[in-house]
Structures are given as C-alpha cells and as structure tokens.
Coordinates of C-alpha atoms in Angstrom, one line a residue:
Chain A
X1 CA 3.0 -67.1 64.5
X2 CA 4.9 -68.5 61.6
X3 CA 8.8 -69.2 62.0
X4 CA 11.2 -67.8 59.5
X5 CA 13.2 -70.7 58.5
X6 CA 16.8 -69.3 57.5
X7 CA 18.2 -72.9 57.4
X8 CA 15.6 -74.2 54.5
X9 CA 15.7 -70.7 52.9
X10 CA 19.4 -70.5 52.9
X11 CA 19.2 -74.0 51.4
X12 CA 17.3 -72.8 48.9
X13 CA 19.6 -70.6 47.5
X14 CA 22.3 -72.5 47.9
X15 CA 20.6 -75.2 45.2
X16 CA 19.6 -72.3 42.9
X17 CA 23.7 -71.2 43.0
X18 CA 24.7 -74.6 43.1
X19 CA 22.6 -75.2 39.4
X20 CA 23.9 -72.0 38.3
X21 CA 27.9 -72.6 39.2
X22 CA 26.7 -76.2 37.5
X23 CA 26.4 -74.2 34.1
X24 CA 29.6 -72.3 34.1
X25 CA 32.1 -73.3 31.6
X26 CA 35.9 -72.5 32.2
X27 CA 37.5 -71.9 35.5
X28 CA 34.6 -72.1 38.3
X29 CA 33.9 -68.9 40.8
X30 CA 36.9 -68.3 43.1
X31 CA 37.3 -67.2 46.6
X32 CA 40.1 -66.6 49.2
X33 CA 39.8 -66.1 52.2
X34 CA 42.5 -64.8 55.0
X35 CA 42.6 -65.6 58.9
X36 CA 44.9 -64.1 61.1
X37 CA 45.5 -65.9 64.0
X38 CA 43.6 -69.2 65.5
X39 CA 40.6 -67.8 67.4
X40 CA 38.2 -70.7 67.5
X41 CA 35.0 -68.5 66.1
X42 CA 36.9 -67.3 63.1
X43 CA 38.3 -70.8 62.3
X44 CA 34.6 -72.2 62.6
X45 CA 33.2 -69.4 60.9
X46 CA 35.7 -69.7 57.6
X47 CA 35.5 -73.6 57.8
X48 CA 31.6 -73.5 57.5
X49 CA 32.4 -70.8 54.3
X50 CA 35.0 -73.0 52.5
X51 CA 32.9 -76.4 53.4
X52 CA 29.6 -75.1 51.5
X53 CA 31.8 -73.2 48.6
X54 CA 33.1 -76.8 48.3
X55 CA 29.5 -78.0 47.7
X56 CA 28.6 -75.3 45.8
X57 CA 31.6 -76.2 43.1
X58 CA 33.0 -72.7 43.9
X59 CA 36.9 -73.3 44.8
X60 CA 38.0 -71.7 47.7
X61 CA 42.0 -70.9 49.5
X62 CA 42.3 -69.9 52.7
X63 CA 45.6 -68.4 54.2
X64 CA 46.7 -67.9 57.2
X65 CA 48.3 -65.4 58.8
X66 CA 49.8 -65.8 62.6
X67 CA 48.9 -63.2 64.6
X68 CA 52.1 -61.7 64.3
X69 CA 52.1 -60.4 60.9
X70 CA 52.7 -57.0 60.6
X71 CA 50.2 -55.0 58.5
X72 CA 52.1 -54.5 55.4
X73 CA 52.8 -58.3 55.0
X74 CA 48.8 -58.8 55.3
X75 CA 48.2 -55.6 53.1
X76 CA 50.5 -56.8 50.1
X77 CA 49.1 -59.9 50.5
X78 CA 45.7 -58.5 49.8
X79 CA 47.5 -55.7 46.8
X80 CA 48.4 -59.7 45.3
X81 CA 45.4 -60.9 45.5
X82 CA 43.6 -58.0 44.3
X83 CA 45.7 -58.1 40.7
X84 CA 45.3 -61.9 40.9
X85 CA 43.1 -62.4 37.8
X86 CA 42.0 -66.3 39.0
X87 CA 40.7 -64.4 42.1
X88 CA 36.8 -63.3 42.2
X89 CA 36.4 -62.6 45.9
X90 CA 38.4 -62.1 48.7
X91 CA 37.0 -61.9 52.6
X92 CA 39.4 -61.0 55.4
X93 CA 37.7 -62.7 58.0
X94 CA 37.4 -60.1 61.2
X95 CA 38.2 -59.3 63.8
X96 CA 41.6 -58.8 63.1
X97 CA 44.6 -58.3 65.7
X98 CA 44.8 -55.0 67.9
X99 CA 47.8 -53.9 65.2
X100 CA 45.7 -53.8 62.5
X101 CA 43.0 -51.6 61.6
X102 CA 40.1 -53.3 60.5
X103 CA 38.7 -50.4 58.1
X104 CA 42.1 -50.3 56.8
X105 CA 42.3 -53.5 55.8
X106 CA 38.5 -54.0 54.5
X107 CA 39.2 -50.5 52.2
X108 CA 42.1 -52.2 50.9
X109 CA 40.6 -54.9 48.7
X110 CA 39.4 -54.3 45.4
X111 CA 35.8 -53.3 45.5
X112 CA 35.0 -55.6 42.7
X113 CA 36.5 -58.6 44.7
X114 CA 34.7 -57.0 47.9
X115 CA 32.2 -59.7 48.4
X116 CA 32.0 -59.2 52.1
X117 CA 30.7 -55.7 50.8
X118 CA 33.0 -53.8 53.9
X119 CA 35.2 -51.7 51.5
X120 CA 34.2 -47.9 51.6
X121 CA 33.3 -48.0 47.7
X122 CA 30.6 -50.5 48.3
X123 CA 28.8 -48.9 51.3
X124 CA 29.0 -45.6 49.4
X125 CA 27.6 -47.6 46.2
X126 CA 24.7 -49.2 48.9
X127 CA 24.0 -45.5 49.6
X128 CA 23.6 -44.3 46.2
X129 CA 21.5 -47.5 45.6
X130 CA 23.8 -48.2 42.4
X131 CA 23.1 -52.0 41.3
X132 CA 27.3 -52.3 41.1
X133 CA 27.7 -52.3 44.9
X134 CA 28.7 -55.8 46.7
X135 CA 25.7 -55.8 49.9
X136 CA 27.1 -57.1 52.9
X137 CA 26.2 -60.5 53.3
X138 CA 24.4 -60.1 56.9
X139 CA 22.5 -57.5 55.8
X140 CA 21.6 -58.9 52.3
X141 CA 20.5 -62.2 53.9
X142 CA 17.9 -60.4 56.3
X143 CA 16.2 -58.7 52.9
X144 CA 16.0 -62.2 51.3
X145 CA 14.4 -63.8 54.6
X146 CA 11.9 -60.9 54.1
X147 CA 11.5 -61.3 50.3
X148 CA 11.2 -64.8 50.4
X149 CA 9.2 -64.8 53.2
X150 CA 6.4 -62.2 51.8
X151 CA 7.1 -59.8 54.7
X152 CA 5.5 -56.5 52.8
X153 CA 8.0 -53.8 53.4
X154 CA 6.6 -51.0 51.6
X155 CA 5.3 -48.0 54.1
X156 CA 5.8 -49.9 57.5
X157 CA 7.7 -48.8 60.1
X158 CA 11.1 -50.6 60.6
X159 CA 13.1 -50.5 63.6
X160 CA 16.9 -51.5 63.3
X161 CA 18.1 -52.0 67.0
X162 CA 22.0 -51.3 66.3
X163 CA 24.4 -49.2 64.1
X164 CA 27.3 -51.1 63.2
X165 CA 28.5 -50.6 60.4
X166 CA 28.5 -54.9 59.7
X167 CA 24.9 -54.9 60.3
X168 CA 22.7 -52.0 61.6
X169 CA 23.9 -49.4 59.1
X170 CA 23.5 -51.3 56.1
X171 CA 20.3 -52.9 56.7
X172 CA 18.9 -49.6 57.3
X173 CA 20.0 -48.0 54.0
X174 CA 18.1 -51.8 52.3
X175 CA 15.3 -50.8 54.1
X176 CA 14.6 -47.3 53.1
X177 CA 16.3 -48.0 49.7
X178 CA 13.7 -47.5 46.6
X179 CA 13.4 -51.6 45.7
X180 CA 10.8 -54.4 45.9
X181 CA 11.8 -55.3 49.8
X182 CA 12.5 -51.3 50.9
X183 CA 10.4 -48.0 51.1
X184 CA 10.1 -48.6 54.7
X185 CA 10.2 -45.9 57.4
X186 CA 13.3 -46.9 59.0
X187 CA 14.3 -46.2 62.7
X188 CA 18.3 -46.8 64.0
X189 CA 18.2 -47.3 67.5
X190 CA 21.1 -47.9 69.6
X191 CA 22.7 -47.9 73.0
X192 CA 22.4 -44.5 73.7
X193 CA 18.9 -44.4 72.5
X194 CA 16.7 -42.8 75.3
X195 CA 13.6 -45.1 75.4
X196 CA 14.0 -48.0 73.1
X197 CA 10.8 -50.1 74.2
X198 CA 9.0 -47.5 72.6
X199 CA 10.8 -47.2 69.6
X200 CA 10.4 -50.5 69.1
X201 CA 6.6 -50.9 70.2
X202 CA 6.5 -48.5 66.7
X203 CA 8.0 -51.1 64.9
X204 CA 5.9 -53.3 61.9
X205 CA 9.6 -55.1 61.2
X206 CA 12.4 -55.4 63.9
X207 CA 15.7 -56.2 63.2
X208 CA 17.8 -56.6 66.7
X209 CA 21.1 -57.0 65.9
X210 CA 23.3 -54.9 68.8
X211 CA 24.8 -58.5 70.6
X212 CA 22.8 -58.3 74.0
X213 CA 21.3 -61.5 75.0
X214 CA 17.0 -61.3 75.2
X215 CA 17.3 -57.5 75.5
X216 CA 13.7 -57.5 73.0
X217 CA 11.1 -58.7 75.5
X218 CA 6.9 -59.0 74.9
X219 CA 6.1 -55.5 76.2
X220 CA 8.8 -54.0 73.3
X221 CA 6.9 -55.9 70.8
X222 CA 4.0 -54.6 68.6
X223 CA 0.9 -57.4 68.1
X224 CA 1.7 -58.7 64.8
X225 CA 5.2 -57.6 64.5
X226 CA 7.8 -59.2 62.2
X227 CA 11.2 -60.3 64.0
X228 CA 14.5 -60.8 62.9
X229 CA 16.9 -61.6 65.6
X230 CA 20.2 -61.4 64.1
X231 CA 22.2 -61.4 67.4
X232 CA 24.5 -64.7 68.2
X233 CA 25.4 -64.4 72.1
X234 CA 26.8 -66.9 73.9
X235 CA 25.2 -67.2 78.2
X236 CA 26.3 -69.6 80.5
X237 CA 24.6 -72.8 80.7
X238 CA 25.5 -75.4 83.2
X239 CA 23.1 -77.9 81.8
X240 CA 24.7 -77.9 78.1
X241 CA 27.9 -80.3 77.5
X242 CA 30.2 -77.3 76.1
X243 CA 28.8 -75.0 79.4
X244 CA 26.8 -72.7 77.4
X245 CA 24.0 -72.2 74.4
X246 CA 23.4 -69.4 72.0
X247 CA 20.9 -67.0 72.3
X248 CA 19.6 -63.8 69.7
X249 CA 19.2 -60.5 71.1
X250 CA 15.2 -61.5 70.8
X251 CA 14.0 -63.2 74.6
X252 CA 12.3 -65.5 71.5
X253 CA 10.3 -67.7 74.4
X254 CA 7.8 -64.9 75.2
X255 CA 8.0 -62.4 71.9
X256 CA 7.2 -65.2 69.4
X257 CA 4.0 -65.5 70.4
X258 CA 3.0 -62.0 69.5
X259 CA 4.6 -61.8 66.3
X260 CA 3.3 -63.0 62.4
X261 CA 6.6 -63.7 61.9
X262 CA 9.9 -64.6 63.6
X263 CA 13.3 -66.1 63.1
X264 CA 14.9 -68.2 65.4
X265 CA 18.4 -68.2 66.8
X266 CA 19.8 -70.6 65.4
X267 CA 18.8 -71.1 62.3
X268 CA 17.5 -67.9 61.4
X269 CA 19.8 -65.0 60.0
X270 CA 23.0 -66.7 60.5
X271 CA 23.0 -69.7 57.3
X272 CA 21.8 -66.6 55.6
X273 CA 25.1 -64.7 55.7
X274 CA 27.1 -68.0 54.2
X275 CA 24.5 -68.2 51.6
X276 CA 24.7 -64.9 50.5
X277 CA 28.5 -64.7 50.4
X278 CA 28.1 -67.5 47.8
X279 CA 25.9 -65.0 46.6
X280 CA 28.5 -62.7 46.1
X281 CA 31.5 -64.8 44.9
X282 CA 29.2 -65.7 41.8
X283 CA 28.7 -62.2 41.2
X284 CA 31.9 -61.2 41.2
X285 CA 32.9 -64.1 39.3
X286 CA 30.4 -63.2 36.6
X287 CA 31.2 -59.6 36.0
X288 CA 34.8 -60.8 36.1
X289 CA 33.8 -62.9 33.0
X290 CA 31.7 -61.0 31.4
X291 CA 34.7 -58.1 31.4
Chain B
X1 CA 11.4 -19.4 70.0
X2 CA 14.6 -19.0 68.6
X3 CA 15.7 -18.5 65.2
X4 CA 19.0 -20.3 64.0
X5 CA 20.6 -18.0 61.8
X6 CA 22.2 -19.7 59.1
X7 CA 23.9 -16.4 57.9
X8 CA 25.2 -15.1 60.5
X9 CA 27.1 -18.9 61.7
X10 CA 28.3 -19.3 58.0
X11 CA 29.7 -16.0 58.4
X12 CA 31.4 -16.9 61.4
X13 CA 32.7 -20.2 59.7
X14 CA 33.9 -18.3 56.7
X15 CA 35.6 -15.8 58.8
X16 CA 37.6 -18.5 60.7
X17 CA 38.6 -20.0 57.7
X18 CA 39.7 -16.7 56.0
X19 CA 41.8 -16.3 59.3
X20 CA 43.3 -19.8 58.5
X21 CA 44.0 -19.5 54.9
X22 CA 46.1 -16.1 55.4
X23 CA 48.3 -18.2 57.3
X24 CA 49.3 -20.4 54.5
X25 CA 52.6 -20.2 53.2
X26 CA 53.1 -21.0 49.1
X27 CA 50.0 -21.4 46.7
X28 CA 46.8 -21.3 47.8
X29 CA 44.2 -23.7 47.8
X30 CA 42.5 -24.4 44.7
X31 CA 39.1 -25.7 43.6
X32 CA 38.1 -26.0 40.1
X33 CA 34.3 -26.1 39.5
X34 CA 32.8 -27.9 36.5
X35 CA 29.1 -27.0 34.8
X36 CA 27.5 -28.2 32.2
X37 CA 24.8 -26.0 30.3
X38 CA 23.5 -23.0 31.4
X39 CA 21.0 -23.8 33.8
X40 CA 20.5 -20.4 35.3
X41 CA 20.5 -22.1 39.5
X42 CA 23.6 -23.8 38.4
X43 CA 25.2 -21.0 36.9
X44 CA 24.0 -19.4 40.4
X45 CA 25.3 -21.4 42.5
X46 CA 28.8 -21.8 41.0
X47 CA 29.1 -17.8 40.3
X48 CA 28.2 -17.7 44.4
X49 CA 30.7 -20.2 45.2
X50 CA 33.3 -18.6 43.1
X51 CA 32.9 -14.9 45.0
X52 CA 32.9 -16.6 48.5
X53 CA 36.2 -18.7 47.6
X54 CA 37.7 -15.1 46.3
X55 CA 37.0 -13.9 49.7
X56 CA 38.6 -16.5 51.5
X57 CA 42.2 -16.1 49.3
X58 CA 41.1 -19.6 48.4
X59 CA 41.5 -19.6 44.2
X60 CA 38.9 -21.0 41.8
X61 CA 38.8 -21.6 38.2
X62 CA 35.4 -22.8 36.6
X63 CA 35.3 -24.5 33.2
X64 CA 32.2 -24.9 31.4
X65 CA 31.1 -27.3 28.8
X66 CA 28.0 -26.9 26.6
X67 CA 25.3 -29.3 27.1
X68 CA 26.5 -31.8 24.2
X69 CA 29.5 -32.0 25.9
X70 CA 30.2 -36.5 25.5
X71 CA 30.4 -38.4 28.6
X72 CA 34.3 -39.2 27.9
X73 CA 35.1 -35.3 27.0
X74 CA 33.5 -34.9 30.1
X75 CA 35.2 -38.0 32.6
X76 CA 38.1 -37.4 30.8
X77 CA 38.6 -33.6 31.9
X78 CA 37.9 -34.9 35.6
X79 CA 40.6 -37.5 35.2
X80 CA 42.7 -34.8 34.0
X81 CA 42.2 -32.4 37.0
X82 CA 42.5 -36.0 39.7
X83 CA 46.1 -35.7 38.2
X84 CA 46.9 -32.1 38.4
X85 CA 48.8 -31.8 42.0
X86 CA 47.9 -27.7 42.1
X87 CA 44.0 -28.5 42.1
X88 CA 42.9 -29.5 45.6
X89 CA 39.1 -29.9 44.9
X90 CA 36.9 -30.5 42.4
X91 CA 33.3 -29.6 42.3
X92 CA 30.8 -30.8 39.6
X93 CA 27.8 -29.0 39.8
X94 CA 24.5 -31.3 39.7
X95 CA 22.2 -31.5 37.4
X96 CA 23.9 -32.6 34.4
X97 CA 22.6 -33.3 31.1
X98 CA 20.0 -36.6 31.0
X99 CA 22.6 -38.1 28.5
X100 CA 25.3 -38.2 31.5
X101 CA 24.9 -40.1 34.6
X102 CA 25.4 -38.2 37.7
X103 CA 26.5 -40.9 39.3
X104 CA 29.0 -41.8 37.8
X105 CA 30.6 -38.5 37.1
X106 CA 30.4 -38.0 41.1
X107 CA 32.3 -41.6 41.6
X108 CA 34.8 -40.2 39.1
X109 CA 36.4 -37.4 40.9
X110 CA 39.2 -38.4 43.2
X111 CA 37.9 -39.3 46.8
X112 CA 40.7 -37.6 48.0
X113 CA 39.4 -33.9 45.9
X114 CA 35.8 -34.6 46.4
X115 CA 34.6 -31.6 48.3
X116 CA 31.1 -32.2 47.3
X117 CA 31.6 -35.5 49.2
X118 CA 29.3 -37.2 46.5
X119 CA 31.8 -40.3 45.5
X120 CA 30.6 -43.7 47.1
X121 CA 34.1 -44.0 49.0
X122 CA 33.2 -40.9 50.8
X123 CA 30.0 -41.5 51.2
X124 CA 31.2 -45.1 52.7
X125 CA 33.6 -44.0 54.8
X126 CA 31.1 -41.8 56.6
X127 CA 29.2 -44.5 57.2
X128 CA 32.5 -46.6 58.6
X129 CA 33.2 -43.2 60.5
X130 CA 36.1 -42.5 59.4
X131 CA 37.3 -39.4 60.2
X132 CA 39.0 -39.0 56.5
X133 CA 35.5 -38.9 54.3
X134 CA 34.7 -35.8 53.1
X135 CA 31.1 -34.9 54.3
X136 CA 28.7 -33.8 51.5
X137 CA 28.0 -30.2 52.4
X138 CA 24.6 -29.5 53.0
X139 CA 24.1 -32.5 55.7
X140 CA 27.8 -31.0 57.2
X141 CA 26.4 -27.3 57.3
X142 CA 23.0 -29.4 59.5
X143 CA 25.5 -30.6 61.7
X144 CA 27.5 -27.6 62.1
X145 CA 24.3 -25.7 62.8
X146 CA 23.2 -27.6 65.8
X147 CA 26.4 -28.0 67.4
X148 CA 26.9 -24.0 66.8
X149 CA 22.8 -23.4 68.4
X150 CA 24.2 -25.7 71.4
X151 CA 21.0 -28.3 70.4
X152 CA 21.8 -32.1 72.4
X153 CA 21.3 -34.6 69.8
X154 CA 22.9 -37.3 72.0
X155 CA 19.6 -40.2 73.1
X156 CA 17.0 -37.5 71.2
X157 CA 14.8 -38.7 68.1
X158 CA 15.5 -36.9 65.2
X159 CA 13.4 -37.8 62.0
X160 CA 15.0 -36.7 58.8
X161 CA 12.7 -36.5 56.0
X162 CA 13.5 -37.5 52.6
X163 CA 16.4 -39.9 51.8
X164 CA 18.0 -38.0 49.2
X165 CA 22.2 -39.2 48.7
X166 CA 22.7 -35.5 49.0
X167 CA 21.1 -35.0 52.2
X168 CA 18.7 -37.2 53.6
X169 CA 20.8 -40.3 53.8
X170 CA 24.1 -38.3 55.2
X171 CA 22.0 -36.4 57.5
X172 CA 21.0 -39.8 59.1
X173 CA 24.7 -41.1 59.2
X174 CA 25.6 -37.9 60.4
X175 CA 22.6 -38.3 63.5
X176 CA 23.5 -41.1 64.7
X177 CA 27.5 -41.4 64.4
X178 CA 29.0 -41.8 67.6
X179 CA 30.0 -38.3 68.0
X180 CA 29.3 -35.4 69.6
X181 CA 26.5 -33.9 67.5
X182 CA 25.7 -37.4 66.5
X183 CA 24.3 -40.4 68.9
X184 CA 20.3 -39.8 67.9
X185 CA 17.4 -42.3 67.7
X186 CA 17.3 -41.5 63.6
X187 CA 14.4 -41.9 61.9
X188 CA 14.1 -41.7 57.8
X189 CA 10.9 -40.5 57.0
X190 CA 10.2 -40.2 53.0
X191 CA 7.6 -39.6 50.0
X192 CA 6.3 -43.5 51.3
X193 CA 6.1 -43.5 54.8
X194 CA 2.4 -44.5 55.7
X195 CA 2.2 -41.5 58.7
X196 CA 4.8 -38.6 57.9
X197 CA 2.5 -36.7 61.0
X198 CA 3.1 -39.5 63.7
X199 CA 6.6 -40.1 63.0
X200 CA 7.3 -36.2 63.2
X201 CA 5.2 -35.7 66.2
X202 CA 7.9 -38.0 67.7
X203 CA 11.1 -35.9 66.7
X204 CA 13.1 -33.9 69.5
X205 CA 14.5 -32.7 65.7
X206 CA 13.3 -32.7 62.1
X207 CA 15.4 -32.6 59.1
X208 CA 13.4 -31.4 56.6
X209 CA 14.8 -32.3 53.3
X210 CA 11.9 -33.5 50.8
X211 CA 11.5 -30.7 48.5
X212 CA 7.6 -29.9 49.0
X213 CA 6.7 -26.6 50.0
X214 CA 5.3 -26.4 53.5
X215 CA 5.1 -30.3 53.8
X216 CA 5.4 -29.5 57.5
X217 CA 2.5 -28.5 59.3
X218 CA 2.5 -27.4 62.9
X219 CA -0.1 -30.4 64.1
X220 CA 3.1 -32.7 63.1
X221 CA 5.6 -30.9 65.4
X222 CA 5.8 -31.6 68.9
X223 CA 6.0 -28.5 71.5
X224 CA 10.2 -27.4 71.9
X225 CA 11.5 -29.6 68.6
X226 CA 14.1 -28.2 66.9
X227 CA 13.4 -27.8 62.8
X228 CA 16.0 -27.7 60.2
X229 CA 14.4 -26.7 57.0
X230 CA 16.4 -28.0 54.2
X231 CA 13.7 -27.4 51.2
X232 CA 14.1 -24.5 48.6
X233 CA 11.5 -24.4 46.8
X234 CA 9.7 -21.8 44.2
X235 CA 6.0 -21.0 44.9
X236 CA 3.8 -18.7 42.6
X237 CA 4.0 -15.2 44.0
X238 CA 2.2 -12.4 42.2
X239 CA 3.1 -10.0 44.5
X240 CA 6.9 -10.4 43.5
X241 CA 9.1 -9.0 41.0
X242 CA 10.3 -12.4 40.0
X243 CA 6.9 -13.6 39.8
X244 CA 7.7 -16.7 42.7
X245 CA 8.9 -16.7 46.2
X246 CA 11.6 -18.8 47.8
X247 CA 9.9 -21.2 50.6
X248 CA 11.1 -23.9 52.6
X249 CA 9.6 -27.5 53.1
X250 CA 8.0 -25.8 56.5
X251 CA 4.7 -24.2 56.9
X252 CA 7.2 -21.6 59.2
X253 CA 4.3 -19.4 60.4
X254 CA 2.8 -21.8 62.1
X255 CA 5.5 -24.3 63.1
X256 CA 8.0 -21.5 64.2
X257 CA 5.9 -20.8 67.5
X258 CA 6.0 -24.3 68.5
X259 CA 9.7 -24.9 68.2
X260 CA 12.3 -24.1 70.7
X261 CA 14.5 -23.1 67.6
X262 CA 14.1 -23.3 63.8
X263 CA 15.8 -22.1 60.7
X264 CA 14.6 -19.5 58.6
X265 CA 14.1 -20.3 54.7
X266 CA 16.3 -18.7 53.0
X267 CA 18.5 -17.6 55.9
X268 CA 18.9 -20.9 57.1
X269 CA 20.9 -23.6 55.8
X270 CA 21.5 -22.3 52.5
X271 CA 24.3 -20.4 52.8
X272 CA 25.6 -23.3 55.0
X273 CA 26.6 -25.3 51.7
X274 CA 28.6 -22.8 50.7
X275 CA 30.7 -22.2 54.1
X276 CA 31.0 -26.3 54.4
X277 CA 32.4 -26.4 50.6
X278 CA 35.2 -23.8 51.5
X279 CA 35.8 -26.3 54.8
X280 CA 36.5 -28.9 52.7
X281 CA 38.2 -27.1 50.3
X282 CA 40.8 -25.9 52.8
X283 CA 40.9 -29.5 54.6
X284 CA 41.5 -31.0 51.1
X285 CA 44.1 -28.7 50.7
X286 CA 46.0 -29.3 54.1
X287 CA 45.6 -33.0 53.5
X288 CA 47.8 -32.2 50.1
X289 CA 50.0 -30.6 52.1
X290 CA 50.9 -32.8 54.7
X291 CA 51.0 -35.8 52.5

C-alpha cells in the first residue's frame, strides 16, 4: 500500500506556480475573495487561501460582509468586481446565509473570474469538455493526485460515492471526460443508492466524498483498489485538546491495507483544493493578459 | 414484455401542449430554426419540426445559409435573433460545416432561447439542478418516457451508454438528480469501458445512446431491465426501397423478451425530441411572458 501524499504533491505545485508568478511582469495575478459572516471554518478556510496566495506572490483582498447584508448589496458587490479590470478571480466563500441563494450568487460572477469553477457557464463548459472552462478546485485536485500519482484511469471502473454538485458531479464528468487522467467507466452513487458496498466492491478508483464519517469499510473495498477520501468530518474525541479530530468518509485504519493506493485525511485531497485555486487565479490572470 | 410507445406518449405530450397554446392570448410562441447546408437528415429534421410546431399554433420561421456561410455571418445572425423580443427560441440544427465550431455556435444562442438546451449555462445549471435550465431534448423525452411507463428509477442502477453532451452526459444528470424520475445509482458506460457486458448486466435500466447498431446483445441485459434505445442508425438492407433500414443500438429481437419494457426503434424515443423541443419552446415562451 502506497499513501497518496496531497501535502508534498500540493507543494509541488505550489513551487511550479510560485516560479511561474516569479516570471510575470506587470501587475501580479489577483484574487478577492468575499466572506459573509464569521463562521470559524470559512474564516480558517479563506485565511489558509490568502496566507499561500501571499507566498505564491499572487495578491489577494478579502471582504467581508456581516451576515446581515441583503443580497443585492453582496450581488453589486460581485457586478463591481466582475468589471474590475485589476481583478482575475473572485471566490465567494460558501456557505452563505439562509437569505441568500448560493447558486444565485456563484452564477453571478463572471465565468472568466470563476476560479472556484461554481458558475453555470463553467460546469456546462466541464460538460462539453471545452479547455475554456474554470474546474472546480476539489474536483481538479483529485485528477492531479491521480495524474501525478500514475493511477491509470483509462477503462477502469470508477466509483464516485456522492453527487454534489461541489464534488461528486464534477469529478464524475473528469472521469469519463476524453483526457490523459479520464475514459473511465464512472459510477455516481449516493444516499439513496440501494446497495452501495457493491457498487463500490466494482470499483478500480473510489472517490468518497458524501461527508459521513468511515462509511467505506474493508468489505466495500476491491483488493487493489485506489482510494481517495475527500470527506473532512469532524467526531467527538475526548482524548483530543479541541474535543474532537477529523476523519474522511474512508474507515482509512482497515481499508488501507487492501488498497495500491490511498490518501489520507488529512493531508490528502484537502491542500489540493488551495493548490489548485492558485491554479486557477493564474489562469485567469493569464487569459486576462493575454486579451 | 412491454413495449414503450414513444409515439403514442409524444402524441399525448403534443396534444397537451396544443391544449395549452390555444389558451394564449396575443402572439404566439415563436421559434426560429437555423441550418446550414443541405444535409438531407438535417433538412429532415427541421422540415419535421417545422410541421409539428404548425400543429401546435406555435409559429416557426427557418433561415438557411449555404455551407460557406462565415462563422461571424453566421454568430452574428444568432446575436441578431438573442435581441429580437418576438423570437422565443432558437434552434441550430447540428452538424454544421467543419469550418464552424459547434460549440461555440451552441454557447452563442441566448441561455434564456436555447430550446436545444446545448449552451454550457444550461447544460450547468442542470447539473446545479436548477429548475430554470432548459433540458436538451432527447435525454428530456428519456425522462419523460419513464415517468409516463410508471418505471421507479429512485435506488435502481441505470447504466447509460455513451457520454455524448447531447445525450449521454444529460441522461446521467438527469438519473441521478434528486427528483422524482431521477435518484439512480448512474453508471456511464462508453466506447472505452473495459466490460460494456458486466456493467449492463448490472442495470435495472439501460440508456442506450452510442450509435452502434445492435451494440446490445441479450447476454448483457439482466431478466425485467428496462431498455431505452437511443441509437438511429442505417444498416444495409437490400430488401428495402431505400436500400438501408433504420435500427437502433439494440439487438431488439433478442433483448425485447428479456425486458420488462423496451422501446421500439424507430417508434421509440425519436419522436420524443420533437414533442420535448415544442416543451421548451412553449416554456421559453411563458418565461417571456412573465418576465
């Protein structure tokens, strides 16, 4: 069993974006990104974005909102940004206050700022396999764990427990899609899937990603298989100083050892996604500049 | 066995919406189709789409360009008809000339007139589930035909194969939405997948859609499945005026006793496409309406 190592393959990238921002002349890559409100995962999750942008020599704003704004303050906010010309990419960091619709507010950025790849145009562009499309970053980073880890996807069957539309969806349409790391038989199971051990036991490549702790155990698990646990769940654990750990949607203890290959949680899909959001802010900053 | 009979629910579809469109007060609603060439299935299809919209009271007007017709002529007519507020829909018939890129013509058309549902923001939102994309019409007319037959889709397996934008892909958005006649285990079977047999053995339902006559054997098909035949495809046939018969991607002789209900080729969901395209057309049209 070999462990897929997002944290040194995520670093990796990071280094190769960090050489290539280094080369830019003129304004560097520019990202904003908005917070409504003060819950503790969004404000560590857009700290950790801004900190490596920061490294990266990508500048980055972030504004907050207070969880009162009303949706056509956040909305015109976003209409400014999206005509602001010293603004590549823009990411609304979710979720977002019971007020505002989500899909609203992700199909109201410019798709060519998108680099959270949520907006309509860029799912639709994902489905049409067009090279234009912004990949969500979650998604994108488990093709690169798979690329760079010379998981052959080509024929095998893939299983992607989940449908979201942040995850599950879009990794399915990677996997299937006509490219280097695609042409895989791909599988969307889901809660209301009828017998999901065997769906899975079909599976060459796994990709759990539906947020319930451990729900993959051995018995789910071909011999062999390739794992990627994208879930982040917090459980209860009295013997941790904050009173709980995290844990993927993989029960990793007793499915590792059946697999080739396996990522851990943490530090398997999650430095991915920041990686590949830096990803996408250079993107956009490049067709910006080359426009 | 029982045969689902495509013509007789598209019949039933058109008639509703006939009923519908009689009770519109002021202009009708409009669709303009556009075709390039004279490819004689295009010219086909449109003239079949035109006499079925006549019947409905819903009014069409088709221009046609010849086949050197430049890609600006052509995006600029489409911009042209985006802007005209009596034109509801707009339709551009696929294939177009190698010189134009389907794509982008398709992303070109208003989401908001897209009928055809072929623009990457319709194609996205159905992914995001929202209920304002406009579903391309052949993967509709699937839908439409199993919730019409009364076939469960909700915890079944239902292997599409082929992941054609046009059909296969929606189909599997469509399968495993969280709707009604959605909330499958989908799997996306295509021209790569190592064991087409064993992945359609599994299937409570196949989806057909890969363009290879009789790709579907009865050893793949599992006693009771359900089988949507989506090919339409021309075989050699001597004994025919035409010289060719029309046959599906289902060896239906031999599957047809197997299945607990199957579409005929042609019969089936052909004429579906046509009754889903006047759906949209009228819901475009309301939308216009309301707004």
């Amino acid at each position: 069993m070999e462990l897929i190592d997002g944290n040194q393959i995520s670093r990796e990238i990071l280094d190769e974006l960090k050489s290539e921002v280094a080369t830019f002349s003129g304004r560097p890559p520019s990202v904003t990104f908005v917070r409504v409100g003060e819950d503790p995962a969004s404000v560590f999750y857009v700290n950790k974005k801004q900190k490596v942008a920061a490294e990266l020599g990508i500048k980055s704003h972030l504004q907050v909102f207070p969880e009162t704004v009303t949706r056509e303050e956040l909305l015109g906010y976003i209409d400014s940004l999206n005509t602001d010309s010293e603004v590549d990419g823009i990411l609304v960091q979710a979720p977002l206050p019971d007020h505002i619709s989500d899909r609203e507010v992700f199909n109201r950025v410019s798709p060519d700022k998108d680099v959270d790849g949520f907006n309509a145009t860029n799912i639709g562009r994902l489905c049409q396999e067009d090279p234009a499309a912004f990949i969500s970053c979650t998604p994108a980073g488990i093709i690169e764990l798979l690329e760079r880890s010379g998981v052959e996807t080509s024929g095998k069957n893939a299983v992607v427990v989940g449908r979201s539309l942040i995850v599950g969806k879009p990794a399915a349409l990677l996997l299937m899609m006509k490219a280097k790391t695609g042409n895989a038989t791909v599988t969307v199971a889901h809660s209301r899937t009828a017998d999901l051990a065997a769906a899975c036991r079909e599976a060459d490549i796994i990709v759990a990603a539906i947020g319930r702790p451990g729900l993959i155990t051995a018995d789910m698990v071909k011999e062999g298989a390739v794992v990627i646990d994208v879930g982040i769940n917090r459980v209860d654990d009295a013997t941790k100083k904050k009173g709980y750990r995290i844990v993927g949607d993989v029960a990793f203890d007793e499915v590792a050892p059946k697999c080739s290959q396996i990522t851990p949680v943490p530090g398997g899909v999650g430095p991915m996604t920041v990686a590949m959001l830096m990803k996408n802010t250079v993107l956009a900053y490049k067709r910006t500049q080359q426009a």
